[in-house]
Each structure stands twice: as C-alpha cells, then as structure tokens.
mmCIF file of C-alpha atoms in Angstrom:
data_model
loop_
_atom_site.group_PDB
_atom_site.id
_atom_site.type_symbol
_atom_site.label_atom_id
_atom_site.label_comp_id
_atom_site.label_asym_id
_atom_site.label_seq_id
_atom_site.Cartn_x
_atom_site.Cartn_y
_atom_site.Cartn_z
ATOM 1 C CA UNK A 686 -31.785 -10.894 15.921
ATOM 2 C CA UNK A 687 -30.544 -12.483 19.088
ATOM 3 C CA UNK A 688 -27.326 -12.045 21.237
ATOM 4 C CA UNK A 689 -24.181 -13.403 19.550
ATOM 5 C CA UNK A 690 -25.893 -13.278 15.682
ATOM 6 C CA UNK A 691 -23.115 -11.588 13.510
ATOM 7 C CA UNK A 692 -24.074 -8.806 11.217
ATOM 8 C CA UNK A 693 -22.604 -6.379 8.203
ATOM 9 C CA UNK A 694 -23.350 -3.504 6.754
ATOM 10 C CA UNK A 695 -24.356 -4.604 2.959
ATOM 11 C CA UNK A 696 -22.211 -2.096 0.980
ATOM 12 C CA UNK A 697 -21.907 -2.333 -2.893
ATOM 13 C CA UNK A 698 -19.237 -1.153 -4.942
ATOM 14 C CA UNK A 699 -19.666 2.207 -6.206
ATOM 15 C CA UNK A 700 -18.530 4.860 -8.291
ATOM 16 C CA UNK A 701 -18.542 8.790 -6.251
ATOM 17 C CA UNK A 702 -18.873 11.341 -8.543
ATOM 18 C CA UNK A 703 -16.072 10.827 -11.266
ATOM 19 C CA UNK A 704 -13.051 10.311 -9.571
ATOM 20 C CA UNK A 705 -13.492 8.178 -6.554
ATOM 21 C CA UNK A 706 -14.748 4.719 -5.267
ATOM 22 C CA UNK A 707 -16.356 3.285 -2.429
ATOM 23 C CA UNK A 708 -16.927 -0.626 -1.013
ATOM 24 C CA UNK A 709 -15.816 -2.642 1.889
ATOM 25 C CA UNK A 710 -12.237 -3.822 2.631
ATOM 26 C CA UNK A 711 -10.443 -1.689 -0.098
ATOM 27 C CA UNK A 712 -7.509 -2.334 1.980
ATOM 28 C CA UNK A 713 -5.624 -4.731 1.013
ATOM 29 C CA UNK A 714 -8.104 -5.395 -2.640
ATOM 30 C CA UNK A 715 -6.826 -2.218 -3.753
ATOM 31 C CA UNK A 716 -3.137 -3.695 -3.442
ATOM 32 C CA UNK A 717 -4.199 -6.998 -5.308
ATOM 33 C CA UNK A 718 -5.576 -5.188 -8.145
ATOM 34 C CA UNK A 719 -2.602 -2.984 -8.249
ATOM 35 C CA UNK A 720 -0.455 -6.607 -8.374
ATOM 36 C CA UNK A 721 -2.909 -8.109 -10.870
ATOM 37 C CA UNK A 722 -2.872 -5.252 -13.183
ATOM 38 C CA UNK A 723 0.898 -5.367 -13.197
ATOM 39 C CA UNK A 724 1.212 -8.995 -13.550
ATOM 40 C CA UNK A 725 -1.170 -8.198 -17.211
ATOM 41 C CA UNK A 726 1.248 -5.464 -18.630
ATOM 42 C CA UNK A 727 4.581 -6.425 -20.036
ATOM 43 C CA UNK A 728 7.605 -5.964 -17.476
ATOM 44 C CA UNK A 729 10.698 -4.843 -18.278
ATOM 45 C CA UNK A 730 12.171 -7.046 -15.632
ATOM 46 C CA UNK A 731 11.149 -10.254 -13.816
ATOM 47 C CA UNK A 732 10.080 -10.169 -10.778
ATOM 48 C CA UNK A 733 8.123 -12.236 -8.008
ATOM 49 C CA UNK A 734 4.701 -11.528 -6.725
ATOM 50 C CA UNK A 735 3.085 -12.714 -3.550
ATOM 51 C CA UNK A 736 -0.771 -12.611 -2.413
ATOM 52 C CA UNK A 737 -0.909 -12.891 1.276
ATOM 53 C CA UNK A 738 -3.201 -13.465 4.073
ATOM 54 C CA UNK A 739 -3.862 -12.538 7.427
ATOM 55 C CA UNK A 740 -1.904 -9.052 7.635
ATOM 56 C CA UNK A 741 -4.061 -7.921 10.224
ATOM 57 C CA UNK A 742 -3.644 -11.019 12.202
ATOM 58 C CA UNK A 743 0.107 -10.605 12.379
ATOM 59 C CA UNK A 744 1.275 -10.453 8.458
ATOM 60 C CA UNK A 745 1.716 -14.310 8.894
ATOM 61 C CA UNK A 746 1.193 -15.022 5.535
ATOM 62 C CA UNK A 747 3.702 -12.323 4.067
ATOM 63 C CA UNK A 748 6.505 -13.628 6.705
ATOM 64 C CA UNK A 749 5.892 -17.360 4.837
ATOM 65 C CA UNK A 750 6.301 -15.922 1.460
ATOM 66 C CA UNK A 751 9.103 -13.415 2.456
ATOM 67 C CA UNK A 752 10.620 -16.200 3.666
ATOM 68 C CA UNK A 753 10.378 -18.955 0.632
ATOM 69 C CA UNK A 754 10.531 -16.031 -1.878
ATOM 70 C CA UNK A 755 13.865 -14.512 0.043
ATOM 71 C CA UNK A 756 14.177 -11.598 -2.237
ATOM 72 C CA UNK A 757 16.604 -8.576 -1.944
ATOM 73 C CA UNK A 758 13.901 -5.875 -2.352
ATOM 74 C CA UNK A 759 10.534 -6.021 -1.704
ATOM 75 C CA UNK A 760 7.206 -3.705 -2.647
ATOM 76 C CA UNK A 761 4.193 -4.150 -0.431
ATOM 77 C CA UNK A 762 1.053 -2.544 -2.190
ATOM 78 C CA UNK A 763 -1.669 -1.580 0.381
ATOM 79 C CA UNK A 764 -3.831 0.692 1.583
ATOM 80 C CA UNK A 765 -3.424 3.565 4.419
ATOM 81 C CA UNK A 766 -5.322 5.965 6.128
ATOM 82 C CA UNK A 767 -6.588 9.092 4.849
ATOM 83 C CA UNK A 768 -7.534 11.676 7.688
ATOM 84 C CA UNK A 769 -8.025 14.234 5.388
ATOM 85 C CA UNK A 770 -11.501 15.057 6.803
ATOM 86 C CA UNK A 771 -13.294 17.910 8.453
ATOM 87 C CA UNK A 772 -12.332 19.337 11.664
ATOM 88 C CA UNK A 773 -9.191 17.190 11.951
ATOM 89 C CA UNK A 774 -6.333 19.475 12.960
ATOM 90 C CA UNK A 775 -3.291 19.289 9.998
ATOM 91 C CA UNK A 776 -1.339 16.816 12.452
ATOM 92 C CA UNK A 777 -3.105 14.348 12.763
ATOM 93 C CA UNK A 778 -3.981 14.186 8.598
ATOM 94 C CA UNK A 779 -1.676 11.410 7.544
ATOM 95 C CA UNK A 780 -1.860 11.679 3.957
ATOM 96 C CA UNK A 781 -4.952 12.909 1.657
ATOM 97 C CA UNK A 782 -6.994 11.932 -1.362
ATOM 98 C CA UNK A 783 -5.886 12.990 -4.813
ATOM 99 C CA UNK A 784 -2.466 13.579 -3.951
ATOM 100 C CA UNK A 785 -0.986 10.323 -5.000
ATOM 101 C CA UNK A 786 0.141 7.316 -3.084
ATOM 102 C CA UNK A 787 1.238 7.303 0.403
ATOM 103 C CA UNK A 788 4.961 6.563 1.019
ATOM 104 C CA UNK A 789 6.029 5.558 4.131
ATOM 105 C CA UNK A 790 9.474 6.303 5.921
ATOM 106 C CA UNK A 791 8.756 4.535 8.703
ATOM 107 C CA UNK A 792 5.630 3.118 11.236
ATOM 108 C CA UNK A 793 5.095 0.775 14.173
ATOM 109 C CA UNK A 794 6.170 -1.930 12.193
ATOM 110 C CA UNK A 795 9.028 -0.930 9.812
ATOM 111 C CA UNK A 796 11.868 0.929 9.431
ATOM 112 C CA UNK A 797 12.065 1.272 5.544
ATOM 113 C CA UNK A 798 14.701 1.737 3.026
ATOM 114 C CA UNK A 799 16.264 5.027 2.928
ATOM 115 C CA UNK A 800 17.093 4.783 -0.994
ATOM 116 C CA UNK A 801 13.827 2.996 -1.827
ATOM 117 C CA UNK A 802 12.007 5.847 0.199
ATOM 118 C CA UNK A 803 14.037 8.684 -1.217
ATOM 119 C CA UNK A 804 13.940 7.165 -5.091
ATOM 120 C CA UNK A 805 9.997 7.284 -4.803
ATOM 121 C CA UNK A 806 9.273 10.662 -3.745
ATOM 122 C CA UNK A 807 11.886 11.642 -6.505
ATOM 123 C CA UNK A 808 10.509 9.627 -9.150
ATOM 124 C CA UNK A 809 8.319 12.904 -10.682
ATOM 125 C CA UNK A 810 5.378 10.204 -10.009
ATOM 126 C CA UNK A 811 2.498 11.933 -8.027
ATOM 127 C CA UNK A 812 3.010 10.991 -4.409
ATOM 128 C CA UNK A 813 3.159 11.764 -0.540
ATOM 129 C CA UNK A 814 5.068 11.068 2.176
ATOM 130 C CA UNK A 815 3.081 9.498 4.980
ATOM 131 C CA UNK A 816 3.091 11.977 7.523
ATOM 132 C CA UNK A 817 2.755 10.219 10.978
ATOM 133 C CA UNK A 818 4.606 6.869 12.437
ATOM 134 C CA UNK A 819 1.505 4.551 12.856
ATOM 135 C CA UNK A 820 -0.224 1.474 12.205
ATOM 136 C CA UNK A 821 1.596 -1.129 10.314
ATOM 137 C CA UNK A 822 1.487 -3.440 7.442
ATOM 138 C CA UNK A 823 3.266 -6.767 5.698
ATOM 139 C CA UNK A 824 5.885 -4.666 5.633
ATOM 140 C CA UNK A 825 6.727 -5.105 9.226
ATOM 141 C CA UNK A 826 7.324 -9.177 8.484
ATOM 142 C CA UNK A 827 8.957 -8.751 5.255
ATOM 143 C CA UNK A 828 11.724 -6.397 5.857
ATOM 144 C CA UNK A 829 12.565 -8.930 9.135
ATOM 145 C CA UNK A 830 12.944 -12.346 6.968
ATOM 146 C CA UNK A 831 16.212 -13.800 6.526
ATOM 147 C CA UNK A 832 19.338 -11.407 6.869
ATOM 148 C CA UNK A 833 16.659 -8.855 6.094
ATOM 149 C CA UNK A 834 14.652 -7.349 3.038
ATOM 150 C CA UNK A 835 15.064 -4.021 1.730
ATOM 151 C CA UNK A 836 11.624 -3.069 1.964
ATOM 152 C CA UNK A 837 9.396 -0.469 0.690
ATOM 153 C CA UNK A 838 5.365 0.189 1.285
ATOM 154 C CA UNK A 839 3.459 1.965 -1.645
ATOM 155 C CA UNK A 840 -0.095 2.589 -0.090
ATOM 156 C CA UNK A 841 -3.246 3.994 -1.041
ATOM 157 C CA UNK A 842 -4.686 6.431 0.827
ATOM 158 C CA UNK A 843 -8.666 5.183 1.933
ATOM 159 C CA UNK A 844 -10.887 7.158 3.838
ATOM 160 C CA UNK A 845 -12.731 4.978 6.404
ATOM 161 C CA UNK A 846 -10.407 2.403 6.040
ATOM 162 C CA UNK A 847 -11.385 -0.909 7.628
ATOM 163 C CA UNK A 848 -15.064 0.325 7.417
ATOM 164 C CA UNK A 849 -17.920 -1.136 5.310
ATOM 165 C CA UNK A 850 -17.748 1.960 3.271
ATOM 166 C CA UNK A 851 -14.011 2.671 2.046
ATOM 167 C CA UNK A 852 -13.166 5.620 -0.153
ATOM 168 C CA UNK A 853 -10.357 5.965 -2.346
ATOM 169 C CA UNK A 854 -9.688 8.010 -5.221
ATOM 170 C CA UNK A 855 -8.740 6.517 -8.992
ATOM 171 C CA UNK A 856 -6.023 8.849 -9.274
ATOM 172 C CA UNK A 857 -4.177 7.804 -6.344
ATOM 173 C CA UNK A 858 -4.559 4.208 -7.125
ATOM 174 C CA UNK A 859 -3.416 4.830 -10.615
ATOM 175 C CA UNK A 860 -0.065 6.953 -8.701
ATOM 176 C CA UNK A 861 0.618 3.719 -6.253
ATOM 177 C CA UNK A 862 0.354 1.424 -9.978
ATOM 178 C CA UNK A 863 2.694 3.631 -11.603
ATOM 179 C CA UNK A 864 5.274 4.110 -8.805
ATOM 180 C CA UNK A 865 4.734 0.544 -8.061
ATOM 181 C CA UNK A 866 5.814 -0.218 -11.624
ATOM 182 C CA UNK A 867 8.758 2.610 -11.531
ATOM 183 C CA UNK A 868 10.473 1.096 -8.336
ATOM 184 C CA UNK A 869 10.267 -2.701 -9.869
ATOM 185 C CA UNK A 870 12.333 -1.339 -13.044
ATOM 186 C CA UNK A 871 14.764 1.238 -10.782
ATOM 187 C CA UNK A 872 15.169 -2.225 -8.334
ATOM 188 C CA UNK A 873 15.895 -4.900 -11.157
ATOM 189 C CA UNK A 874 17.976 -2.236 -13.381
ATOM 190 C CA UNK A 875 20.490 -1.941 -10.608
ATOM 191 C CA UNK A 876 19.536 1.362 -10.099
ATOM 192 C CA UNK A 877 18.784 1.521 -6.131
ATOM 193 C CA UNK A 878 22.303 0.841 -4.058
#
C-alpha cells in the first residue's frame, strides 16, 4: 500500500439477528428500494418517481428532476441518522431504531410542509418526528424549484450512516414504505390543502 492508494472496508450485506440489516451506503439504497417496491404494487393514484444522483454533492440531480418533473408535492425517501446509541445524552438522539420512520419538520436544508408534516405523524402509521434541525437532504433542492414544491422527507433511521457498516431495522423501513404509500394517496386524493 503506498501514499494516495484508495481503500474500503469490504462489508457484505447482512441480516442482525431477526429484525435488522447491515451493508454500506444504506442511505439513499434504502430510499430506492422503498421507490422500487412501490413502483411493483398497484397505486391508487398516478404519480411520478425520480432516482437521483449526487445528493451529497449538492442534490444536483434532484434540483434537475424537480425541475423537469415540476410537481405540486413531492416525497423524498432517504435515510437519517439514528443516535440512539450508548452514552449519548437524550438530546442529541435524533430519532431511534424500531420506532418507525423519521419525519422531519425542518433541517439545514428545508423548511417542510406544515400539512404534509402534520398528516404523517397523524396517519396511525408507526413513526417519529426527527428531533434535531440538522443535516440535509434532496429535499433542500426540491422544495426550492419553480414557484416552490410542497415538500415532505420520509427517512429511515440508520445507525452509522455514511459508514461501511449501516444498520437499519426492517420495521422501520417497512413504516417509511407504508407512510410513503399513505401520503401519495392523501396527496393525489385531494386530501392535503
């Protein structure tokens, strides 16, 4: 190995005990599976979806497709941070494993939709509000494009996120797929003012 060489941790997709699983760059593959395994099951409504690129580079990819999609509402699927780990005082835990997807009210990014916001933690879907304003996501280029985009983020909470060894848990993914699903159908029903 000399100066310069680039390296990675080899880390395999696996199963943790029964309910969990851990590989590298769950965020944003957790929100693409969520997408694909939406775009299988029969909708109620129609609606567009958008793979993007380069969020962590400055979302420029969502910002093209915000922009040549122009919707009124948008949902950006995603992973967050979990700090629900040892020795980390209760402040600074912004959401936690098996308690259902992360909902955001608002980070360095975004300002989101009141309604949206408000119709997903009362949906009676399993889910939590993000507790701190930080980091950012596609969100943060959507809800700018055009006049502006209602906007949104449903995210999964990972533990390690951005690491070669991600952790989420299969019943939070399955809460962000089902409130994912929920908001689509409240959206395109005419149900969110």
């Amino acid at each position: 190995v000399s100066i310069g060489d680039f390296a990675t941790f080899k880390s395999d997709y696996s199963l943790m005990g029964d309910d969990c699983v851990k590989s590298k760059a769950l965020d944003d593959r957790i929100g693409c599976a969520i997408l694909i395994t939406l775009l299988k099951q029969e909708a109620e409504y129609d609606f567009y979806a958008t793979f993007t690129v380069q969020e962590e580079v400055g979302c420029r990819g969502a910002r093209t497709a915000a922009f040549a999609v122009s919707p009124d509402f948008a949902i950006c699927l995603e992973a967050t941070t979990a700090a629900d780990i040892a020795d980390l005082p209760e402040d600074k835990k912004v959401c936690c494993l098996n308690k259902g997807a992360a909902v955001s009210f608002m980070d360095r990014a975004t300002l989101y939709d009141r309604s949206l916001y408000n119709c997903a933690l009362n949906s009676g879907i399993l889910c939590q509000s993000k507790k701190a304003v930080a980091g950012g996501n596609n969100s943060g280029a959507v809800h700018l494009s055009k006049e502006g985009i209602r906007t949104l983020a449903v995210s999964v909470p990972c533990r390690y996120i951005h690491s070669a060894s991600c952790l989420c848990s299969f019943k939070d993914i399955e809460s962000a797929l089902n409130l994912a699903q929920f908001m689509c159908n409240k959206i395109c029903s005419g149900d969110i003012e």
